[in-house]
Amino acid sequence: MITAETLRGIPIFAPLPDETLDELARAVEDIRLVPGEYFAHEGDERALFIVVEGGAELTKVINGEERVIGRRKPGQFFGEVPMTLSTPFPASGRAADGAEGARIIKLDVKVYYTLAAAVPSIPARVAGLARRYLDWLQEVASEQADTDVRVIGPRSDARTHEVTGFLVRNQIAFERTTLGERIAGERYPILEHGGARTVDPSLREVATAVGLDVVPAASDYDVVILGAGPAGLTAAVNGAAEGLRTVVIESVAPGGQAGTSTRIENYTGFPFGISGDDLASRALKQAKRLGAEIVVTRTVEAVVPGAEFSEIVLDGGDVLRAPVVIVATGVAWRSLPVPGIDRFRGSGVYYGAARSDASIAQGADVCIVGAGNSAGQAALFFARHARSVTMLVRGESLAASMSRYLIDQIAANDVVRVQTRSEIVGLHGGSSLEAIDVADRTTGATARKDAGVVFVMIGADAVTEWLPPDVARDVHGFILTGPDAAATAQWAIDRRPFALETSAPGVFAIGDVRSGSVKRVAACVGEGGMAVAFVHQYLALA
């Protein structure tokens, strides 16, 4: 426990009377940290930290890389900027590397302002330090991205959109050159990297060029995770943290369907919400830091369950072996059943809606097809960029499928218009979408509407046809687990399956692909953590 005597050894507190120091010692938090352990994260609520013993490092993610941007010795502060400006932390803080670790005291907002009222010289000193730190932080923030990756292509080109989205979701810094018009006979996108120039590259070629892993480092693992959505990444974080040799196989990029959500408001711990790509980015960094291997642009052609280990056959013929497989492949957006829609996919019609799509919506007339929370969040996000946003809803209202807080926000937004009992029945345009035909199911009339951008979010389906017959599924293709798996003809051993285990022993299913799962990010994250606990129990049976 911190004492008044210890506080008196800190220069800023040295002049304070004994009774003030006694009160302060009872109010502050006494935090002891091992080397590398964080006491504050970028974006956290404000507080004032003072180093008592050891040292601290300030870190910030710059151009996709965490860098040490400052150090603090005993008696020095961290948090002077948030306290002075009433803002969240602009950087993170952790105990410095070394044998000692660190001891740090924390003054929360209430304690700080109680002290400031009694001793006005303290906030004056903190404000002075904040001004100096802000000047330096401004220099750091003005650094240009250090990248030699460049993507060239027209704004409405489908392949350019696919490649740039892939780079964003894989946290690869790049420059984009948007062409006003397509050059006749030219193929896009053009990828420039390291002096090389590739025309219309596949995603695997892009991944290889920018240094992402496309080939597993080994053939034998403790656990192979199929899919890098919230469930799969959480399983990877927990598996790697507990010493399991873990690899994640992802067909495109980390994040899954949640990674294309503009904002997730109901995920615990983020009082102001978090975008899907931000959440995926944090989980990906965490999984990699703990030692999980992430392999992208690879698809699984077959899973062959076995008594001791399963074989996972990847496209191209690579075969992995592991005693445990976790299927976290999620779901695929349901296609809008309109003739000719595939011609405009990526050049006017998009499935899901990520923050990186803001440039597509800039100044455009946007239509959003769907009435769920994802559609509502997308409408509010694009209202900040588009000329108009129209939500096309087949039902009578939003109330049956959308949370009340979103309905209220949409009603209060002048840019967003909700058109019920309506659906798209036709699409028009040349190289990109220009207009849509909208049918009014109340009157039977069809009207043409100018629309260059349509985001489709009308539900999703499980894509599980590639799984072996050993893995039982329900009538909709979702994977049966636990008691449901035990009731199938495929389950043929004496013990009961674990709660997330499929009808093939040693093969688990988590997240949206699992039958009966709650289709929410928080539920997927929970199942990702639970799965690894069951994995340990399963391995203990061997």
Coordinates of C-alpha atoms in Angstrom, one line a residue:
M1 CA 0.0 0.0 0.0
I2 CA 1.2 3.5 -0.9
T3 CA 2.1 5.7 2.1
A4 CA 2.3 9.4 2.7
E5 CA 6.1 9.0 3.1
T6 CA 6.4 7.5 -0.4
L7 CA 4.3 10.3 -1.9
R8 CA 6.5 12.9 -0.3
G9 CA 9.4 11.4 -2.3
I10 CA 7.7 12.5 -5.5
P11 CA 8.7 16.1 -6.3
I12 CA 5.2 17.4 -7.1
F13 CA 3.8 16.2 -3.8
A14 CA 6.8 17.1 -1.6
P15 CA 5.4 20.5 -0.5
L16 CA 2.0 19.2 0.5
P17 CA 1.1 19.1 4.2
D18 CA 0.9 15.7 6.0
E19 CA -2.9 15.6 6.3
T20 CA -3.2 16.1 2.5
L21 CA -0.7 13.4 1.8
D22 CA -2.5 11.0 4.2
E23 CA -5.8 11.6 2.3
L24 CA -4.1 11.2 -1.0
A25 CA -2.4 7.9 0.0
R26 CA -5.8 6.5 0.9
A27 CA -7.3 7.6 -2.4
V28 CA -4.8 6.6 -5.1
E29 CA -4.4 3.2 -6.7
D30 CA -1.1 1.4 -6.1
I31 CA -0.3 -0.6 -9.2
R32 CA 2.6 -3.1 -9.5
L33 CA 3.5 -4.3 -13.0
V34 CA 5.7 -6.9 -14.5
P35 CA 7.9 -5.8 -17.5
G36 CA 5.8 -5.2 -20.6
E37 CA 2.5 -5.1 -18.7
Y38 CA 0.1 -2.3 -19.7
F39 CA -1.4 0.1 -17.2
A40 CA -3.2 2.3 -19.8
H41 CA -4.3 1.8 -23.4
E42 CA -4.8 4.3 -26.2
G43 CA -8.4 5.4 -26.1
D44 CA -8.9 4.7 -22.4
E45 CA -10.8 7.1 -20.1
R46 CA -8.5 9.8 -18.6
A47 CA -6.5 9.4 -15.4
L48 CA -3.2 10.6 -14.1
F49 CA -0.4 8.1 -13.6
I50 CA 2.9 8.7 -11.7
V51 CA 5.9 6.4 -11.8
V52 CA 7.0 5.5 -8.3
E53 CA 9.6 2.7 -9.0
G54 CA 11.1 1.3 -12.1
G55 CA 10.2 2.9 -15.5
A56 CA 7.4 3.2 -18.0
E57 CA 7.2 3.3 -21.7
L58 CA 4.7 5.2 -23.8
T59 CA 3.7 3.5 -27.0
K60 CA 1.6 4.4 -30.0
V61 CA 0.5 2.5 -33.2
I62 CA 2.0 4.5 -36.1
N63 CA 1.6 3.3 -39.7
G64 CA 0.4 -0.1 -38.3
E65 CA 3.3 -0.6 -36.0
E66 CA 3.5 -0.1 -32.2
R67 CA 6.4 2.2 -31.4
V68 CA 7.9 3.5 -28.1
I69 CA 7.4 7.2 -28.3
G70 CA 8.5 8.2 -24.8
R71 CA 9.7 7.0 -21.4
R72 CA 9.0 7.9 -17.8
K73 CA 11.2 7.7 -14.8
P74 CA 10.2 7.7 -11.1
G75 CA 8.4 11.0 -10.3
Q76 CA 7.3 11.6 -13.9
F77 CA 3.7 11.6 -15.2
F78 CA 1.6 10.0 -17.8
G79 CA -1.9 11.3 -18.5
E80 CA -1.3 15.1 -18.3
V81 CA -2.9 15.6 -21.8
P82 CA -6.2 13.8 -21.1
M83 CA -6.5 15.5 -17.7
T84 CA -5.9 18.9 -19.1
L85 CA -8.1 18.5 -22.2
S86 CA -10.7 16.0 -20.9
T87 CA -9.9 13.6 -23.7
P88 CA -9.1 9.8 -23.9
F89 CA -5.5 8.7 -23.8
P90 CA -3.6 9.5 -27.0
A91 CA -1.1 6.7 -26.4
S92 CA -0.6 3.5 -24.3
G93 CA 1.6 3.0 -21.2
R94 CA 3.3 -0.1 -20.0
A95 CA 6.1 -1.1 -17.6
A96 CA 9.5 -0.8 -19.2
D97 CA 11.4 -3.9 -20.1
G98 CA 13.9 -5.0 -17.4
A99 CA 14.1 -7.2 -14.3
E100 CA 12.3 -4.7 -12.0
G101 CA 9.0 -4.1 -13.6
A102 CA 7.3 -0.9 -12.3
R103 CA 5.3 0.5 -9.5
I104 CA 2.8 3.2 -10.5
I105 CA 0.1 5.2 -8.8
K106 CA -3.1 6.2 -10.4
L107 CA -5.2 9.3 -9.7
D108 CA -8.7 8.9 -11.2
V109 CA -10.7 12.0 -12.2
K110 CA -12.4 12.4 -8.9
V111 CA -9.2 12.1 -6.9
Y112 CA -7.3 14.5 -9.2
Y113 CA -9.8 17.3 -9.1
T114 CA -10.2 17.0 -5.4
L115 CA -6.5 17.4 -5.1
A116 CA -6.5 20.2 -7.6
A117 CA -9.1 22.2 -5.7
A118 CA -6.9 22.0 -2.5
V119 CA -3.6 22.6 -4.2
P120 CA -4.0 24.8 -7.4
S121 CA -0.3 24.6 -8.2
I122 CA -0.7 20.9 -9.2
P123 CA -3.1 21.4 -12.2
A124 CA -1.0 24.3 -13.3
R125 CA 2.1 22.1 -13.4
V126 CA 0.2 19.3 -15.2
A127 CA -1.1 21.7 -17.8
G128 CA 2.4 23.0 -18.5
L129 CA 3.6 19.4 -19.1
A130 CA 0.6 18.7 -21.3
R131 CA 1.4 21.7 -23.6
R132 CA 5.0 20.4 -24.1
Y133 CA 3.8 16.9 -24.8
L134 CA 1.1 18.0 -27.3
D135 CA 3.7 19.9 -29.3
W136 CA 5.8 16.8 -29.6
L137 CA 2.8 14.5 -30.2
Q138 CA 1.8 16.7 -33.1
E139 CA 5.1 16.1 -34.8
V140 CA 4.7 12.3 -34.4
A141 CA 1.1 12.4 -35.8
S142 CA 2.2 14.4 -38.9
E143 CA 4.5 11.6 -40.0
Q144 CA 3.6 10.3 -43.5
A145 CA 2.9 6.6 -43.9
D146 CA 6.1 4.8 -44.8
T147 CA 4.9 2.5 -47.5
D148 CA 5.9 1.5 -51.0
V149 CA 2.6 -0.2 -51.8
R150 CA 0.5 1.6 -54.3
V151 CA -2.8 0.6 -55.9
I152 CA -4.0 2.2 -59.1
G153 CA -7.5 1.9 -60.5
P154 CA -10.8 3.6 -61.2
R155 CA -13.1 4.4 -58.3
S156 CA -15.9 2.1 -59.4
D157 CA -13.8 -0.9 -60.5
A158 CA -14.7 -4.1 -58.8
R159 CA -11.3 -5.6 -58.7
T160 CA -9.7 -2.4 -57.4
H161 CA -12.3 -2.3 -54.6
E162 CA -11.5 -6.0 -53.8
V163 CA -7.8 -5.4 -53.6
T164 CA -8.0 -2.2 -51.5
G165 CA -10.5 -3.8 -49.1
F166 CA -8.1 -6.8 -48.7
L167 CA -5.2 -4.6 -47.9
V168 CA -7.2 -2.5 -45.4
R169 CA -8.5 -5.6 -43.6
N170 CA -5.0 -7.1 -43.4
Q171 CA -3.7 -3.8 -41.9
I172 CA -1.3 -3.1 -44.8
A173 CA -0.5 0.6 -45.3
F174 CA -0.8 1.6 -49.0
E175 CA -1.3 4.6 -51.2
R176 CA -4.3 4.6 -53.7
T177 CA -4.3 6.5 -57.0
T178 CA -7.9 6.8 -58.2
L179 CA -8.3 7.3 -61.9
G180 CA -11.1 9.5 -63.1
E181 CA -11.8 7.4 -66.2
R182 CA -10.9 3.9 -67.2
I183 CA -8.3 3.8 -70.0
A184 CA -9.5 1.7 -72.9
G185 CA -7.9 -1.7 -73.0
E186 CA -6.2 -1.4 -69.6
R187 CA -6.7 -4.0 -66.9
Y188 CA -7.1 -3.0 -63.2
P189 CA -6.0 -2.8 -60.5
I190 CA -2.3 -2.1 -60.9
L191 CA -0.2 -3.0 -57.9
E192 CA 3.1 -1.3 -57.4
H193 CA 5.4 -2.7 -54.7
G194 CA 9.1 -2.7 -54.2
G195 CA 9.8 -1.6 -57.8
A196 CA 7.6 -4.3 -59.2
R197 CA 4.4 -3.7 -61.1
T198 CA 1.6 -6.3 -61.3
V199 CA -1.6 -5.9 -63.4
D200 CA -4.8 -7.3 -62.1
P201 CA -3.2 -9.5 -59.4
S202 CA -5.0 -12.2 -57.5
L203 CA -5.5 -11.7 -53.8
R204 CA -2.8 -14.4 -53.2
E205 CA -0.4 -12.5 -55.4
V206 CA -1.2 -9.3 -53.4
A207 CA -0.7 -11.1 -50.1
T208 CA 2.7 -12.5 -51.3
A209 CA 3.8 -9.1 -52.5
V210 CA 3.1 -7.4 -49.2
G211 CA 4.6 -10.1 -47.0
L212 CA 1.5 -11.9 -45.6
D213 CA 1.7 -15.6 -44.9
V214 CA 0.0 -17.7 -47.5
V215 CA 1.8 -21.0 -46.7
P216 CA 1.6 -22.6 -43.3
A217 CA 5.0 -22.8 -41.6
A218 CA 4.5 -26.5 -40.6
S219 CA 2.4 -29.5 -41.3
D220 CA 1.6 -30.5 -37.7
Y221 CA -0.3 -28.3 -35.2
D222 CA -2.1 -28.7 -31.9
V223 CA -5.1 -26.9 -33.2
V224 CA -6.1 -25.7 -36.7
I225 CA -8.8 -23.0 -36.8
L226 CA -10.7 -22.5 -40.0
G227 CA -11.9 -18.9 -40.3
A228 CA -10.6 -15.6 -38.8
G229 CA -13.8 -13.9 -37.7
P230 CA -14.3 -12.8 -34.1
A231 CA -14.8 -16.4 -33.0
G232 CA -11.8 -17.8 -34.8
L233 CA -9.5 -15.0 -33.8
T234 CA -10.6 -15.3 -30.1
A235 CA -9.9 -19.0 -30.3
A236 CA -6.5 -18.2 -31.7
V237 CA -5.7 -15.7 -29.0
N238 CA -6.7 -18.2 -26.2
G239 CA -5.0 -21.2 -27.9
A240 CA -1.7 -19.4 -28.5
A241 CA -1.7 -17.8 -25.0
E242 CA -2.0 -21.3 -23.5
G243 CA 0.9 -22.8 -25.4
L244 CA -1.0 -24.6 -28.1
R245 CA 0.7 -24.5 -31.6
T246 CA -2.1 -22.7 -33.4
V247 CA -2.7 -21.8 -37.0
V248 CA -5.7 -20.0 -38.5
I249 CA -6.6 -20.6 -42.1
E250 CA -8.6 -17.7 -43.7
S251 CA -9.8 -17.6 -47.3
V252 CA -9.7 -13.8 -47.6
A253 CA -8.8 -11.6 -44.7
P254 CA -9.4 -11.5 -40.9
G255 CA -12.6 -10.0 -39.5
G256 CA -15.3 -12.1 -41.0
Q257 CA -18.7 -10.6 -41.5
A258 CA -18.2 -8.5 -38.4
G259 CA -15.2 -6.9 -40.1
T260 CA -17.5 -5.3 -42.6
S261 CA -19.7 -3.6 -39.9
T262 CA -19.4 0.1 -39.7
R263 CA -20.1 0.1 -36.0
I264 CA -20.8 -2.4 -33.2
E265 CA -22.6 -0.6 -30.4
N266 CA -23.6 -3.6 -28.2
Y267 CA -20.1 -5.1 -27.5
T268 CA -19.2 -4.8 -23.9
G269 CA -16.3 -2.6 -23.0
F270 CA -16.7 -0.1 -25.7
P271 CA -19.2 2.5 -24.4
F272 CA -19.1 4.5 -27.7
G273 CA -19.0 1.5 -30.0
I274 CA -16.3 0.1 -32.1
S275 CA -16.1 -0.5 -35.9
G276 CA -15.8 -4.1 -37.1
D277 CA -12.5 -3.5 -38.7
D278 CA -11.1 -1.9 -35.6
L279 CA -12.2 -4.9 -33.5
A280 CA -10.7 -7.3 -36.0
S281 CA -7.5 -5.3 -36.1
R282 CA -7.0 -5.5 -32.4
A283 CA -7.8 -9.2 -32.2
L284 CA -5.4 -9.9 -35.1
K285 CA -2.6 -8.0 -33.4
Q286 CA -3.2 -9.8 -30.2
A287 CA -3.3 -13.3 -31.8
K288 CA 0.0 -12.6 -33.7
R289 CA 1.7 -11.2 -30.6
L290 CA 0.9 -14.3 -28.6
G291 CA 2.3 -16.6 -31.3
A292 CA -0.7 -17.7 -33.4
E293 CA 0.0 -18.1 -37.1
I294 CA -2.4 -16.5 -39.6
V295 CA -2.5 -17.8 -43.1
V296 CA -4.6 -15.9 -45.6
T297 CA -6.0 -16.5 -49.2
R298 CA -6.2 -20.2 -48.6
T299 CA -9.4 -22.3 -48.7
V300 CA -10.0 -25.7 -47.2
E301 CA -11.0 -28.4 -49.7
A302 CA -11.5 -31.2 -47.2
V303 CA -11.4 -32.2 -43.6
V304 CA -10.7 -35.8 -42.9
P305 CA -11.5 -36.6 -39.2
G306 CA -9.4 -39.4 -37.6
A307 CA -9.0 -41.1 -34.2
E308 CA -5.7 -39.5 -33.3
F309 CA -5.7 -36.5 -35.6
S310 CA -7.6 -34.9 -38.5
E311 CA -6.2 -34.0 -41.8
I312 CA -7.0 -30.6 -43.4
V313 CA -6.5 -30.4 -47.1
L314 CA -5.9 -26.9 -48.5
D315 CA -6.2 -25.7 -52.0
G316 CA -3.0 -26.4 -53.8
G317 CA -2.6 -29.7 -52.0
D318 CA -1.0 -28.7 -48.7
V319 CA -2.1 -31.1 -45.9
L320 CA -2.1 -30.1 -42.2
R321 CA -2.5 -32.5 -39.3
A322 CA -3.9 -31.7 -35.9
P323 CA -5.7 -33.6 -33.1
V324 CA -8.2 -30.7 -33.0
V325 CA -10.0 -28.7 -35.7
I326 CA -12.1 -25.7 -34.9
V327 CA -14.5 -24.6 -37.6
A328 CA -15.2 -20.9 -37.4
T329 CA -16.0 -20.2 -41.0
G330 CA -19.0 -18.0 -40.2
V331 CA -21.6 -17.2 -42.9
A332 CA -21.8 -15.6 -46.3
W333 CA -24.0 -12.6 -47.2
R334 CA -27.2 -13.7 -48.9
S335 CA -27.3 -12.6 -52.5
L336 CA -30.0 -10.2 -53.7
P337 CA -32.2 -12.1 -56.2
V338 CA -32.3 -9.6 -59.0
P339 CA -31.4 -10.4 -62.6
G340 CA -28.0 -9.2 -63.7
I341 CA -26.8 -8.3 -60.2
D342 CA -23.5 -10.1 -60.5
R343 CA -22.5 -7.7 -63.3
F344 CA -22.5 -4.8 -60.8
R345 CA -20.9 -6.6 -57.9
G346 CA -18.0 -4.4 -56.7
S347 CA -18.9 -1.6 -59.2
G348 CA -22.1 -0.4 -57.5
V349 CA -23.4 -3.3 -55.5
Y350 CA -21.6 -4.3 -52.3
Y351 CA -22.3 -6.9 -49.7
G352 CA -21.7 -5.7 -46.1
A353 CA -20.5 -2.1 -45.4
A354 CA -17.1 -1.3 -43.8
R355 CA -15.7 2.1 -42.8
S356 CA -13.2 1.8 -45.7
D357 CA -16.2 2.1 -48.1
A358 CA -16.7 5.7 -47.1
S359 CA -15.0 6.9 -50.3
I360 CA -17.5 4.9 -52.4
A361 CA -20.4 6.7 -50.8
Q362 CA -18.9 10.2 -50.9
G363 CA -21.4 12.5 -52.6
A364 CA -23.4 9.6 -53.9
D365 CA -27.1 8.5 -53.7
V366 CA -26.8 5.4 -51.6
C367 CA -29.4 2.6 -51.1
I368 CA -29.1 0.1 -48.3
V369 CA -31.1 -3.1 -48.6
G370 CA -31.9 -4.6 -45.2
A371 CA -33.5 -3.8 -41.9
G372 CA -31.2 -5.3 -39.3
N373 CA -28.8 -3.6 -36.9
S374 CA -25.9 -3.8 -39.5
A375 CA -28.1 -2.0 -42.1
G376 CA -29.1 0.7 -39.6
Q377 CA -25.5 1.3 -38.5
A378 CA -24.4 1.5 -42.1
A379 CA -27.2 4.0 -42.9
L380 CA -26.1 6.3 -40.1
F381 CA -22.4 6.0 -41.0
F382 CA -22.9 6.7 -44.8
A383 CA -25.2 9.6 -44.0
R384 CA -22.0 11.5 -43.1
H385 CA -20.6 11.0 -46.6
A386 CA -23.5 10.5 -49.0
R387 CA -25.8 13.0 -50.7
S388 CA -28.7 10.8 -49.7
V389 CA -29.3 7.4 -48.0
T390 CA -32.4 5.4 -48.7
M391 CA -33.1 2.2 -46.7
L392 CA -35.2 -0.3 -48.7
V393 CA -37.2 -2.5 -46.3
R394 CA -39.5 -5.3 -47.4
G395 CA -41.4 -5.3 -44.1
E396 CA -43.9 -2.9 -42.6
S397 CA -41.3 -1.2 -40.4
L398 CA -37.9 -1.5 -38.9
A399 CA -39.3 -2.4 -35.5
A400 CA -39.3 -6.2 -36.1
S401 CA -35.6 -6.5 -36.8
M402 CA -33.7 -3.4 -35.5
S403 CA -32.8 -2.2 -32.0
R404 CA -34.9 0.8 -30.7
Y405 CA -31.9 3.1 -30.2
L406 CA -31.0 2.7 -33.9
I407 CA -34.6 3.3 -35.1
D408 CA -34.6 6.6 -33.1
Q409 CA -31.3 7.7 -34.5
I410 CA -32.4 7.0 -38.0
A411 CA -35.7 8.9 -37.5
A412 CA -33.7 11.9 -36.3
N413 CA -31.4 11.9 -39.3
D414 CA -32.5 14.1 -42.2
V415 CA -30.3 12.4 -44.7
V416 CA -31.7 8.9 -44.2
R417 CA -35.1 8.0 -45.6
V418 CA -36.8 4.6 -44.8
Q419 CA -38.9 3.2 -47.6
T420 CA -40.9 0.2 -46.3
R421 CA -42.7 -2.5 -48.3
S422 CA -40.2 -1.9 -51.1
E423 CA -37.5 -4.0 -52.9
I424 CA -35.2 -3.7 -55.8
V425 CA -36.4 -5.5 -58.9
G426 CA -34.0 -4.1 -61.6
L427 CA -30.5 -2.6 -62.0
H428 CA -29.2 -0.4 -64.8
G429 CA -25.9 1.0 -65.9
G430 CA -22.9 0.6 -68.1
S431 CA -19.6 -0.3 -66.5
S432 CA -21.0 0.7 -63.1
L433 CA -24.4 1.0 -61.5
E434 CA -26.4 4.1 -62.4
A435 CA -30.0 3.4 -61.4
I436 CA -32.3 0.9 -59.8
D437 CA -36.0 -0.1 -60.2
V438 CA -37.8 -0.2 -56.9
A439 CA -41.2 -2.0 -56.5
D440 CA -43.7 -0.7 -54.0
R441 CA -45.5 -3.8 -52.7
T442 CA -48.4 -1.8 -51.3
T443 CA -49.4 -0.1 -54.5
G444 CA -47.8 -2.5 -57.0
A445 CA -46.0 0.4 -58.8
T446 CA -42.4 0.3 -59.9
A447 CA -40.3 3.5 -60.0
R448 CA -36.8 4.1 -61.3
K449 CA -34.4 5.8 -58.9
D450 CA -30.9 7.2 -59.4
A451 CA -28.5 5.2 -57.3
G452 CA -24.8 4.6 -57.9
V453 CA -24.2 2.6 -54.7
V454 CA -26.2 -0.2 -53.2
F455 CA -25.2 -2.0 -50.0
V456 CA -26.9 -5.3 -49.5
M457 CA -27.4 -6.7 -46.0
I458 CA -30.4 -9.1 -46.1
G459 CA -29.1 -12.0 -44.0
A460 CA -26.5 -14.7 -44.4
D461 CA -26.2 -18.4 -45.1
A462 CA -23.9 -21.1 -43.9
V463 CA -21.5 -22.4 -46.6
T464 CA -20.7 -25.9 -45.3
E465 CA -21.2 -28.2 -48.3
W466 CA -17.4 -28.9 -48.3
L467 CA -17.5 -30.6 -44.9
P468 CA -17.4 -34.4 -44.7
P469 CA -20.6 -36.4 -43.8
D470 CA -19.0 -37.1 -40.4
V471 CA -19.9 -33.5 -39.4
A472 CA -23.7 -33.4 -39.1
R473 CA -25.6 -30.2 -40.1
D474 CA -29.2 -29.0 -39.7
V475 CA -31.6 -28.5 -42.6
H476 CA -30.1 -25.0 -43.2
G477 CA -26.5 -26.2 -43.3
F478 CA -25.5 -25.0 -39.9
I479 CA -23.3 -27.4 -37.9
L480 CA -24.8 -29.4 -35.0
T481 CA -22.8 -29.4 -31.7
G482 CA -23.2 -30.8 -28.2
P483 CA -26.5 -32.5 -27.4
D484 CA -27.7 -32.0 -31.0
A485 CA -24.6 -33.7 -32.3
A486 CA -25.0 -36.6 -29.8
A487 CA -28.4 -37.3 -31.2
T488 CA -27.2 -37.9 -34.7
A489 CA -26.2 -41.2 -36.3
Q490 CA -22.7 -39.9 -36.9
W491 CA -21.8 -39.8 -33.1
A492 CA -20.7 -43.4 -32.4
I493 CA -18.5 -43.3 -29.2
D494 CA -19.5 -43.8 -25.6
R495 CA -18.8 -40.3 -24.1
R496 CA -21.1 -37.3 -24.6
P497 CA -19.7 -34.6 -27.0
F498 CA -18.4 -31.4 -25.4
A499 CA -20.8 -28.4 -25.7
L500 CA -19.1 -27.1 -28.9
E501 CA -18.0 -30.4 -30.3
T502 CA -19.5 -31.6 -33.6
S503 CA -20.6 -35.2 -34.4
A504 CA -16.9 -35.8 -35.5
P505 CA -14.8 -36.2 -32.3
G506 CA -12.1 -33.6 -32.1
V507 CA -13.8 -31.3 -34.5
F508 CA -15.4 -28.2 -32.9
A509 CA -17.7 -25.5 -34.4
I510 CA -18.0 -22.0 -33.1
G511 CA -19.6 -18.7 -34.0
D512 CA -22.3 -18.1 -36.7
V513 CA -21.6 -21.3 -38.5
R514 CA -22.9 -23.3 -35.5
S515 CA -26.5 -24.4 -35.4
G516 CA -28.4 -22.5 -32.6
S517 CA -25.7 -19.9 -32.1
V518 CA -26.6 -16.3 -31.1
K519 CA -25.6 -14.2 -34.1
R520 CA -23.9 -11.5 -32.2
V521 CA -20.2 -10.5 -32.0
A522 CA -20.1 -10.9 -28.2
A523 CA -21.5 -14.5 -28.4
C524 CA -18.9 -15.4 -31.1
V525 CA -16.1 -14.1 -28.9
G526 CA -17.4 -16.0 -25.9
E527 CA -17.6 -19.3 -27.9
G528 CA -14.0 -18.7 -29.2
G529 CA -12.8 -18.6 -25.6
M530 CA -15.0 -21.6 -24.5
A531 CA -13.7 -23.7 -27.4
V532 CA -10.1 -23.7 -26.2
A533 CA -11.2 -24.8 -22.7
F534 CA -13.0 -27.7 -24.3
V535 CA -9.9 -28.4 -26.5
H536 CA -7.8 -28.9 -23.4
Q537 CA -10.4 -31.3 -22.0
Y538 CA -10.5 -33.2 -25.2
L539 CA -6.7 -33.5 -25.4
A540 CA -6.6 -34.7 -21.8
L541 CA -8.7 -37.7 -23.0
A542 CA -5.9 -38.9 -25.3

